[in-house]
Amino acid sequence: MNFKESKFSIVDVETTGGVSIGRMTEICIITVINMEIVDVYQSLINPETPIPGHITALTGISDEMVYDAPKFHEIAEIIETKMRDSIFVAHNVNFDFGFLKKEFEIIGEKFLKEKLCTVRLSRKLIPGLPSYSLSKLCRSVGIELNGAHRAEADTRATTILFLNLLKLDSESEYEVLKKYLNKSSVKTALPTNLPTKDFEKLPNTPGIYIFKDQGGKIIYVGKDKNIKKKVLTHFYSKSQKVINICNETHALDFEETGNELCALLLEADYISQNDPKFNQTQKKPTSVYQIISYENQLGVLQLALHKAKVSNNSVQTLFSTALATETLTKLCEKFNLCPKYCSLQVTKGSCSHSKIKNCLGICSQKEDVATYNERVKQALYNVQNEQQSYTIVEKGRSSSETCVILIENGEYQGFGFIDNENVIEHFEGFKDYVKQYNNNFFTSKILSAYLHKNSKSLKIIKADTTRVN
């Protein structure tokens, strides 16, 4: 192939989000033939869906700007004509190509092109740069980029970059371009330093995936229902953080869990144990809520919610205002407590809560303090002794096994897998199959949310069960 005389379509699109849920809001196509720019096409596009605020803040494209813009199907023929018989070029090519393929599929047409990625070409032809994001790469090689995150500005910068790469590769008769043009789209997307075999071994099952640097140190841990599919989305991303992760990634690893709950728990454990540099969200515990009691001026034991910061908690810890309020409300109803003295209602007179109607009259002096306080003590005792031992039953890694998550005295112990043919005679037998993991703030939070969300469909085996199949 004579690359010098080839037709290239250098493309950039702006969108409302990622390929899976987003739509295009702008496109620019610059046509290059004989190493010269021969055409520039740019258009806003009505995405037929609201543009999120953070996207408008990034690109400057608002709902008002695209209101009268053409919809994709109205300019699809123009786009197809502009790119006919050309090689598709973009910075992180699978992102832009993925959107055009999706938009053409929506209108019932196919979009097939040979592709080249200027990120991957740059890593090979201009090695050793601190970043290969478009803006930082352009700054490193002296290309002017004004108005980043708008299609025409980004496309013009990508075009200059691509022409420079063509010149660099011409010295070896376009050896690099030939190599990457013939690769599959997946292989083209892989980070330069990542062995293809590391990606190919990833399963399409639930679990965690692990990015490692050149020295084998874990730099990022993630989880998903489909490990391979999720990892691939990282390679297609234009996020600066993800680009930085890919630049430092030299190896991939994974662990299958069979279900999403254990993937969440395992991810939290890996982050806690390894402190990966690119995992930030789980490093600092957030506030939790605790039910406290105190004696008020009337001698009545009063309950309230206390907001606190902790690092380790049982699965009964309350991690949101709504859940904490709901828990206290149920306690109030169960033990005929007064919503006024449970801090669920602020009033000077007797309680008149919209939901809790079974107060026995402590707030209107119809019940003596000692009797009421005894029920409060019973309620607190109930809370303190609700820390049960049980296992949560979930899907295993195959149809022939079951996953069990072990909770003892309200605290997470770990999880493991049991062959379906095995019979557990006593609850203690689960420990033989469970791998121990640390209980921390985030594993507690994960289990609390899971138990609350799945309260009606939970499959639980309690400690007093004598035989489990």
PDB file of N, CA and C in Angstrom, residues 72 98-112:
ATOM      1  N   PHE A  72     -28.559  12.612  13.225  1.00  0.00           N
ATOM      2  CA  PHE A  72     -27.543  11.841  12.520  1.00  0.00           C
ATOM      3  C   PHE A  72     -28.057  11.309  11.188  1.00  0.00           C
ATOM      4  N   GLY A  98     -16.410   3.539  17.186  1.00  0.00           N
ATOM      5  CA  GLY A  98     -17.521   2.861  17.844  1.00  0.00           C
ATOM      6  C   GLY A  98     -18.810   3.654  17.783  1.00  0.00           C
ATOM      7  N   PHE A  99     -18.704   4.978  17.933  1.00  0.00           N
ATOM      8  CA  PHE A  99     -19.903   5.822  17.858  1.00  0.00           C
ATOM      9  C   PHE A  99     -20.472   5.854  16.456  1.00  0.00           C
ATOM     10  N   LEU A 100     -19.619   5.983  15.438  1.00  0.00           N
ATOM     11  CA  LEU A 100     -20.128   6.011  14.062  1.00  0.00           C
ATOM     12  C   LEU A 100     -20.753   4.672  13.687  1.00  0.00           C
ATOM     13  N   LYS A 101     -20.122   3.584  14.116  1.00  0.00           N
ATOM     14  CA  LYS A 101     -20.691   2.271  13.849  1.00  0.00           C
ATOM     15  C   LYS A 101     -22.069   2.141  14.500  1.00  0.00           C
ATOM     16  N   LYS A 102     -22.166   2.621  15.739  1.00  0.00           N
ATOM     17  CA  LYS A 102     -23.439   2.553  16.465  1.00  0.00           C
ATOM     18  C   LYS A 102     -24.511   3.397  15.782  1.00  0.00           C
ATOM     19  N   GLU A 103     -24.157   4.625  15.387  1.00  0.00           N
ATOM     20  CA  GLU A 103     -25.136   5.526  14.767  1.00  0.00           C
ATOM     21  C   GLU A 103     -25.618   4.967  13.431  1.00  0.00           C
ATOM     22  N   PHE A 104     -24.709   4.376  12.650  1.00  0.00           N
ATOM     23  CA  PHE A 104     -25.131   3.781  11.380  1.00  0.00           C
ATOM     24  C   PHE A 104     -26.002   2.548  11.619  1.00  0.00           C
ATOM     25  N   GLU A 105     -25.711   1.784  12.670  1.00  0.00           N
ATOM     26  CA  GLU A 105     -26.546   0.621  12.987  1.00  0.00           C
ATOM     27  C   GLU A 105     -27.959   1.043  13.365  1.00  0.00           C
ATOM     28  N   ILE A 106     -28.088   2.190  14.050  1.00  0.00           N
ATOM     29  CA  ILE A 106     -29.404   2.688  14.454  1.00  0.00           C
ATOM     30  C   ILE A 106     -30.290   2.947  13.232  1.00  0.00           C
ATOM     31  N   ILE A 107     -29.670   3.406  12.141  1.00  0.00           N
ATOM     32  CA  ILE A 107     -30.459   3.689  10.923  1.00  0.00           C
ATOM     33  C   ILE A 107     -30.428   2.506   9.957  1.00  0.00           C
ATOM     34  N   GLY A 108     -29.938   1.351  10.442  1.00  0.00           N
ATOM     35  CA  GLY A 108     -30.004   0.122   9.661  1.00  0.00           C
ATOM     36  C   GLY A 108     -28.910  -0.044   8.626  1.00  0.00           C
ATOM     37  N   GLU A 109     -27.777   0.616   8.815  1.00  0.00           N
ATOM     38  CA  GLU A 109     -26.682   0.517   7.856  1.00  0.00           C
ATOM     39  C   GLU A 109     -25.402   0.051   8.543  1.00  0.00           C
ATOM     40  N   LYS A 110     -24.501  -0.546   7.752  1.00  0.00           N
ATOM     41  CA  LYS A 110     -23.224  -0.992   8.283  1.00  0.00           C
ATOM     42  C   LYS A 110     -22.169   0.084   8.073  1.00  0.00           C
ATOM     43  N   PHE A 111     -21.174   0.082   8.963  1.00  0.00           N
ATOM     44  CA  PHE A 111     -20.060   1.022   8.842  1.00  0.00           C
ATOM     45  C   PHE A 111     -18.770   0.233   9.027  1.00  0.00           C
ATOM     46  N   LEU A 112     -18.081  -0.022   7.933  1.00  0.00           N
ATOM     47  CA  LEU A 112     -16.868  -0.828   7.952  1.00  0.00           C
ATOM     48  C   LEU A 112     -15.710  -0.028   7.373  1.00  0.00           C
TER      49      LEU A 112
END
